[in-house]
Coordinates of C-alpha atoms in Angstrom, one line a residue:
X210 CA 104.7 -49.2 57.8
X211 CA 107.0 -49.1 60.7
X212 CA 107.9 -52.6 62.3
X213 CA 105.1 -54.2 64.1
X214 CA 105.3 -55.1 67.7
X215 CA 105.3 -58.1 69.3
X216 CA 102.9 -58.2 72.0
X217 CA 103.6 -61.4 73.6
X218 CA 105.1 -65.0 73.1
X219 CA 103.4 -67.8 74.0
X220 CA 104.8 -71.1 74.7
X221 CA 102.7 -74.7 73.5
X222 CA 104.4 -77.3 75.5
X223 CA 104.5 -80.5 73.0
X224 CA 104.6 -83.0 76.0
X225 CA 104.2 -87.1 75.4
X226 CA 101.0 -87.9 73.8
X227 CA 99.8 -84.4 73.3
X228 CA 97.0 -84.0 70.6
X229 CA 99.3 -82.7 67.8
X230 CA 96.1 -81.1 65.8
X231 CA 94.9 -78.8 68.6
X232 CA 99.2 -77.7 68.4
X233 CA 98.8 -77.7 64.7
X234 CA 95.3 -75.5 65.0
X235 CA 96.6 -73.0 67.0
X236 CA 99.3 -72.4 65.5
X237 CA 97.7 -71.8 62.2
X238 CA 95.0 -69.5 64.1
X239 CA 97.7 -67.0 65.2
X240 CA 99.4 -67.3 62.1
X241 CA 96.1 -65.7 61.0
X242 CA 96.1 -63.3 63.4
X243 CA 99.4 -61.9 62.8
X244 CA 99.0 -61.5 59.4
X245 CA 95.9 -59.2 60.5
X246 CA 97.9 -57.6 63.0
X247 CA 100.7 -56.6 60.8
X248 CA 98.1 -55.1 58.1
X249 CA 96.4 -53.4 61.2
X250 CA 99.3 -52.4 63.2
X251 CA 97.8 -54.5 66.2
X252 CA 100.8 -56.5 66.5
X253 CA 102.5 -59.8 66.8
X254 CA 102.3 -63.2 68.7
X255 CA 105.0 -65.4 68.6
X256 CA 105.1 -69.1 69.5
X257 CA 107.4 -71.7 70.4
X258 CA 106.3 -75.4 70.3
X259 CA 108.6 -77.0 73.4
X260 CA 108.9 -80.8 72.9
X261 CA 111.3 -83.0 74.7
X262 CA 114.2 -82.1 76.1
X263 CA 115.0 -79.6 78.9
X264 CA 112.3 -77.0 79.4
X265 CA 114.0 -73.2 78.6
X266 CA 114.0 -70.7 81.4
X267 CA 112.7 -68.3 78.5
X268 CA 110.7 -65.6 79.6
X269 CA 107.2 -66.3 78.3
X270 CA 104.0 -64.5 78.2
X271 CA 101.9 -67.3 78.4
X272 CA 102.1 -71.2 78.6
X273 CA 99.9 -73.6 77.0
X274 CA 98.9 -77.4 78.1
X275 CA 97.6 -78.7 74.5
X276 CA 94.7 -81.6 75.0
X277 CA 95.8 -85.3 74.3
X278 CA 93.8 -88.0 73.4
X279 CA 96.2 -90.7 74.8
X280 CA 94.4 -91.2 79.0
X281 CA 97.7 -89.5 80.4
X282 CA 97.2 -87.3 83.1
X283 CA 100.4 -85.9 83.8
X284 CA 100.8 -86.5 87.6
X285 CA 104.5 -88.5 86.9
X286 CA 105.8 -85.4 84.9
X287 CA 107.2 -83.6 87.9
X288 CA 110.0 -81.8 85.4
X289 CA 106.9 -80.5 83.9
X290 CA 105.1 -79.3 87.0
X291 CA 108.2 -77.4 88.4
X292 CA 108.5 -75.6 85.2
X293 CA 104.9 -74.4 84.5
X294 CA 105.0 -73.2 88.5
X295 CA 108.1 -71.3 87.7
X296 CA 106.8 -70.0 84.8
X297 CA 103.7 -68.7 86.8
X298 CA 105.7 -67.4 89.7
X299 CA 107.6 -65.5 86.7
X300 CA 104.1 -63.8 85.7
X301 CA 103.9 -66.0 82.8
X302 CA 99.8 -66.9 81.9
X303 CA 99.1 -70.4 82.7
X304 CA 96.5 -71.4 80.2
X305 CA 95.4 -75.1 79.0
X306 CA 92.5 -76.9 77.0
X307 CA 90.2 -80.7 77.7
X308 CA 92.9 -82.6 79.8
X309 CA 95.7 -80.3 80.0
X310 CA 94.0 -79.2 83.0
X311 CA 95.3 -82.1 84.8
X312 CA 99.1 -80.9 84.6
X313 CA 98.5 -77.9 86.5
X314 CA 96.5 -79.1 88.5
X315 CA 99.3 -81.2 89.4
X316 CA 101.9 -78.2 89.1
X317 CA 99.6 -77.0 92.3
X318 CA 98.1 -74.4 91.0
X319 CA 94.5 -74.3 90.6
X320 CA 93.8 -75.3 94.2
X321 CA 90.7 -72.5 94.6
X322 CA 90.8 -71.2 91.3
X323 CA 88.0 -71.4 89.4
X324 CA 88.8 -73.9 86.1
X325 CA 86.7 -75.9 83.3
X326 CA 88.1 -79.0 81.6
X327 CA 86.3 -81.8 79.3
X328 CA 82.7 -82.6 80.4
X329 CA 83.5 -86.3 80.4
X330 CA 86.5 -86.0 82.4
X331 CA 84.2 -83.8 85.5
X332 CA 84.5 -87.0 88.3
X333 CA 88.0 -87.9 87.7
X334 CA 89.4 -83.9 87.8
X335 CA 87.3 -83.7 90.6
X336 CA 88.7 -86.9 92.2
X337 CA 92.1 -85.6 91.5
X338 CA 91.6 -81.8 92.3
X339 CA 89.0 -81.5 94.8
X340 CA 90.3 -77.8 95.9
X341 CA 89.7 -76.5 93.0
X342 CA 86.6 -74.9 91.7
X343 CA 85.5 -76.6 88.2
X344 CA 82.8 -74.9 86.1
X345 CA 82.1 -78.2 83.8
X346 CA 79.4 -76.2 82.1
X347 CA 82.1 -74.0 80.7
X348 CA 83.4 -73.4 77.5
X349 CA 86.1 -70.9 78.9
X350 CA 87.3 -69.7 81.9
X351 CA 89.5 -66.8 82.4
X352 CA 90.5 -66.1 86.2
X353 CA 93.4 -63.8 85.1
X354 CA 96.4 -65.6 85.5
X355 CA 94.9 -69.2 84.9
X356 CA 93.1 -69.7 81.8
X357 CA 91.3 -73.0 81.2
X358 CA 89.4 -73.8 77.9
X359 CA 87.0 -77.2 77.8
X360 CA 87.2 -79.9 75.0
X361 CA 89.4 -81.2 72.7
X362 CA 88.4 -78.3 70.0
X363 CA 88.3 -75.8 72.5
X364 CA 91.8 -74.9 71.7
X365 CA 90.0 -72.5 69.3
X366 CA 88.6 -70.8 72.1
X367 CA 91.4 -70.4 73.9
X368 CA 93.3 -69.4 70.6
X369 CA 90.8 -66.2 69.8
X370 CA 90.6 -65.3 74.3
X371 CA 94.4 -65.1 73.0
X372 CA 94.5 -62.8 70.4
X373 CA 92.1 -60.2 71.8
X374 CA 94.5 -60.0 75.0
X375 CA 97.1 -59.1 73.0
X376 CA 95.4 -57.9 69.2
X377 CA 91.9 -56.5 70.3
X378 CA 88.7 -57.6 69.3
X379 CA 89.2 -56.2 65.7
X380 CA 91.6 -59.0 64.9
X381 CA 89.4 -61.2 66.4
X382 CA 86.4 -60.4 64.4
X383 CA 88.6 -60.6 61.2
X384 CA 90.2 -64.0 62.3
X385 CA 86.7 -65.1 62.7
X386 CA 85.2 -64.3 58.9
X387 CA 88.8 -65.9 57.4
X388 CA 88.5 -69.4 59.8
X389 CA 84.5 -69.0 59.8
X390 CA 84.2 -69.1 63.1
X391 CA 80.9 -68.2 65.4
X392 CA 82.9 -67.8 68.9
X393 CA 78.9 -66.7 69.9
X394 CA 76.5 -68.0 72.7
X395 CA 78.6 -71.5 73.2
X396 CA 78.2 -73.4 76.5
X397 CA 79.7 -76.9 77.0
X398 CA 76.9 -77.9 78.7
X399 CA 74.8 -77.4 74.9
X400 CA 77.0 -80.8 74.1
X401 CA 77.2 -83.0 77.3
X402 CA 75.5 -86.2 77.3
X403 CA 74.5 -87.7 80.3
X404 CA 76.9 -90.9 81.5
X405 CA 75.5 -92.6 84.4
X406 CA 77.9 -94.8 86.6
X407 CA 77.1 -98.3 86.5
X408 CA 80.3 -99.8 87.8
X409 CA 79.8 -98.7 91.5
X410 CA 79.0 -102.6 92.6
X411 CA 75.7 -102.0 94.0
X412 CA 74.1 -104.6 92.1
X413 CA 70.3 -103.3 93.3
X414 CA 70.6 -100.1 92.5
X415 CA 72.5 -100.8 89.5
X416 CA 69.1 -103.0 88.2
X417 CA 67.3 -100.0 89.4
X418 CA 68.8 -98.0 86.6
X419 CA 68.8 -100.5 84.0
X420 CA 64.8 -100.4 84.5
X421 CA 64.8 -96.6 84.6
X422 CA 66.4 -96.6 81.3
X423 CA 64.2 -98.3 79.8
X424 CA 61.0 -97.0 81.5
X425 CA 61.3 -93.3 81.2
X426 CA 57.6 -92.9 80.9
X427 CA 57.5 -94.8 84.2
X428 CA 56.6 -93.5 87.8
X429 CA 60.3 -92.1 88.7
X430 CA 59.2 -91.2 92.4
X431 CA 61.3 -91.8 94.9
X432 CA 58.3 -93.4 96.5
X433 CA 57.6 -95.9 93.4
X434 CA 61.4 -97.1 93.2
X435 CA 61.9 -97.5 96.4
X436 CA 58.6 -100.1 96.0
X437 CA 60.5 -101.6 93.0
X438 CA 64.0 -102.0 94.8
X439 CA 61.8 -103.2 98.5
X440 CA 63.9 -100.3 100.0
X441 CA 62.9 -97.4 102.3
X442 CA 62.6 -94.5 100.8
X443 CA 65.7 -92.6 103.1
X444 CA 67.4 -96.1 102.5
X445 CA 67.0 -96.0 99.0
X446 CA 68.2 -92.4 98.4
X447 CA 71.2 -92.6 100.4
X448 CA 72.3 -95.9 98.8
X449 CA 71.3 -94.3 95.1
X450 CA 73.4 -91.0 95.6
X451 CA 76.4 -93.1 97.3
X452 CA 76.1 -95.5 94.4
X453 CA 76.0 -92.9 91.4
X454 CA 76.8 -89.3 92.4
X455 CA 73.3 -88.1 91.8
X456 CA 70.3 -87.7 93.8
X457 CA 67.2 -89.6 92.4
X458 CA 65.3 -86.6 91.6
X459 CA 68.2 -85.0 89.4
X460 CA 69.1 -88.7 87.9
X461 CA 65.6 -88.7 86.9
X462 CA 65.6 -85.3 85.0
X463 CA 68.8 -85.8 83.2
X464 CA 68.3 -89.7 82.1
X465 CA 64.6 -88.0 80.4
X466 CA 66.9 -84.7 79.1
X467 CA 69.4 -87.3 78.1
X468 CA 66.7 -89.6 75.8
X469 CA 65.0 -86.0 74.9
X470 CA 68.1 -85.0 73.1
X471 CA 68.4 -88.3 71.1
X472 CA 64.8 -88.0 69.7
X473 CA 65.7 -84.6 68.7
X474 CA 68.5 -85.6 66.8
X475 CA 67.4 -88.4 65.5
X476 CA 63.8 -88.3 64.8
X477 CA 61.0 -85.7 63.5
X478 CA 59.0 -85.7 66.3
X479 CA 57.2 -82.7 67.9
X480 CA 58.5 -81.0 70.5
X481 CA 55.5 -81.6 72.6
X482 CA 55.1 -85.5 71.4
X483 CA 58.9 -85.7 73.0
X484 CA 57.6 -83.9 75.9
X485 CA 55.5 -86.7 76.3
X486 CA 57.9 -89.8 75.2
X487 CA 60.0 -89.1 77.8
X488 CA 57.5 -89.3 80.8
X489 CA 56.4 -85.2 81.2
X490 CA 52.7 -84.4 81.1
X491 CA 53.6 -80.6 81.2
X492 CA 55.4 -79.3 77.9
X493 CA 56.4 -75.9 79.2
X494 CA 57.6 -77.6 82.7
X495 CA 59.5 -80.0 80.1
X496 CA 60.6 -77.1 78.2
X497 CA 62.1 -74.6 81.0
X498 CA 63.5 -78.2 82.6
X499 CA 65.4 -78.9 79.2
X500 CA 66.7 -75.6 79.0
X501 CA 68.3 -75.7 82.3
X502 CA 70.3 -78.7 81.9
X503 CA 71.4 -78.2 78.4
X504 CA 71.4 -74.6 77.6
X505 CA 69.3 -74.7 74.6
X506 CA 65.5 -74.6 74.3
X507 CA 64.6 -77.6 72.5
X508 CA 63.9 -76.6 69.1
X509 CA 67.4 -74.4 69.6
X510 CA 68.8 -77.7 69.9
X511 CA 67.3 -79.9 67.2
X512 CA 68.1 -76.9 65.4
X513 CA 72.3 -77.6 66.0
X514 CA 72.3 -81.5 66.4
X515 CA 70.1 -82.9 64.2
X516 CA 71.4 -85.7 62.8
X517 CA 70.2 -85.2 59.0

């Protein structure tokens, strides 16, 4: 067999604290694929791991920002910033997975660009980034140039988006069966849970959702609480949405999608009986309402996170 191409080189930037497993992973996952691509003729990636030191003006196809799982965020590495803009003005593709985000956001370069990171990490990249356009629902997104992948394991995503740029999807699907890997009908919002802010120092509303938590079966109206907390109604909702980032009606529905998921993973229950335990009269209202916020109908979900 004549010598097989190489079809691109990719470079995973090994910065302070970065999660050496998802480095590791990937690495291994293209190994994969390039021993596919040689038998099929597809091709070759190569990768260079860059840790410290000075960053190479080396032309690269593509850049990767691995996760960490250390709370940096990047914004003092201006050496690194610099580079990955260069590298981007050089027609390199800019890609990164959970919290890598943050560096190019700080590189200035997802300011209206459409982008996902970690779930858990939505207020704070929002905080930090509020030009740019994040998708926290997302597993992947691909806006040409800038590809962003979500959680700490999504490197895996962003490994197989990788090779079918540069192997097709036949090395993909053959990468899949050796790794067993489903790449399939993923959303990140099929594993969110819902985290309520309770350190916003209203101390009212903050009581407010203390009994909500533990009253889901309760009257949730906006005109009940705002009985409970002696509040006007308008009062009440302004100070509730300042306080947590949610409206009342939508903190409602995800604290009762929130204790739905639990009883699915954790308990035998009926669909219909959880309908109920969680304060819906309606099970099909309760259904399509479950579906919207997580993805999943709710037997689709027991079905994936049961806790067995």
């Amino acid at each position: 067999m004549p010598d097989t191409p190489i079809r691109a080189r990719i470079a995973l930037l090994g910065y302070e604290g970065v999660q050496m497993s998802a480095v590791l992973g990937l690495i291994d996952l293209l190994e994969i694929a390039n021993r596919y691509g040689k038998e099929t003729g597809a091709g070759q990636i190569l990768h260079d791991v860059l840790r410290d030191g000075a960053l190479p003006d080396t032309r690269f196809d593509a850049v990767w920002l691995p996760p960490n799982l250390t709370g940096q965020r990047g914004a003092a590495d201006t050496a690194i910033h610099t580079w990955l803009s260069d590298r981007h003005q050089a027609g390199a593709l800019i890609c990164s997975a959970c919290a890598g985000a943050f560096w190019l956001g700080h590189a200035g370069l997802l300011d209206g660009r459409p982008v996902t990171t970690h779930w858990a990490l939505e207020p704070e990249f929002r905080a930090a980034f509020p030009k740019a356009q994040l998708h926290a629902e997302s597993i992947l997104v691909d806006d040409h140039d800038i590809v962003t992948a979500c959680g700490v394991m999504a490197w895996v995503d962003l490994g197989l988006h990788l090779v079918k740029r540069w192997l097709g999807a036949e090395v993909v699907s053959q990468v899949c069966r050796h790794m067993l890997i489903d790449p399939q009908g993923r959303e990140q919002r099929n594993y969110r849970s819902f985290r309520p802010r309770l350190d916003h120092g209203d101390t009212r509303i903050r009581d407010l959702q203390v009994w909500m938590e533990a009253n889901v079966t309760g009257d949730l109206s906006v005109t009940a609480l705002a009985s409970r907390c002696a509040l006007p109604e308008r009062s009440l909702q302004r100070r509730f949405t300042r306080a947590t980032g949610l409206p009342l009606s939508t903190y409602a529905q995800e604290l009762r999608v929130e204790k739905a998921r639990g009883l699915l993973e954790r308990s035998q229950m009926p669909v219909n009986e959880i309908c109920w335990a969680v304060g819906y009269e309606d099970p099909s209202a309760f259904s399509r309402l479950f579906r919207s916020v997580s993805g999943l109908s709710a037997s689709e979900y027991r079905k994936r996170f049961r806790i067995r």
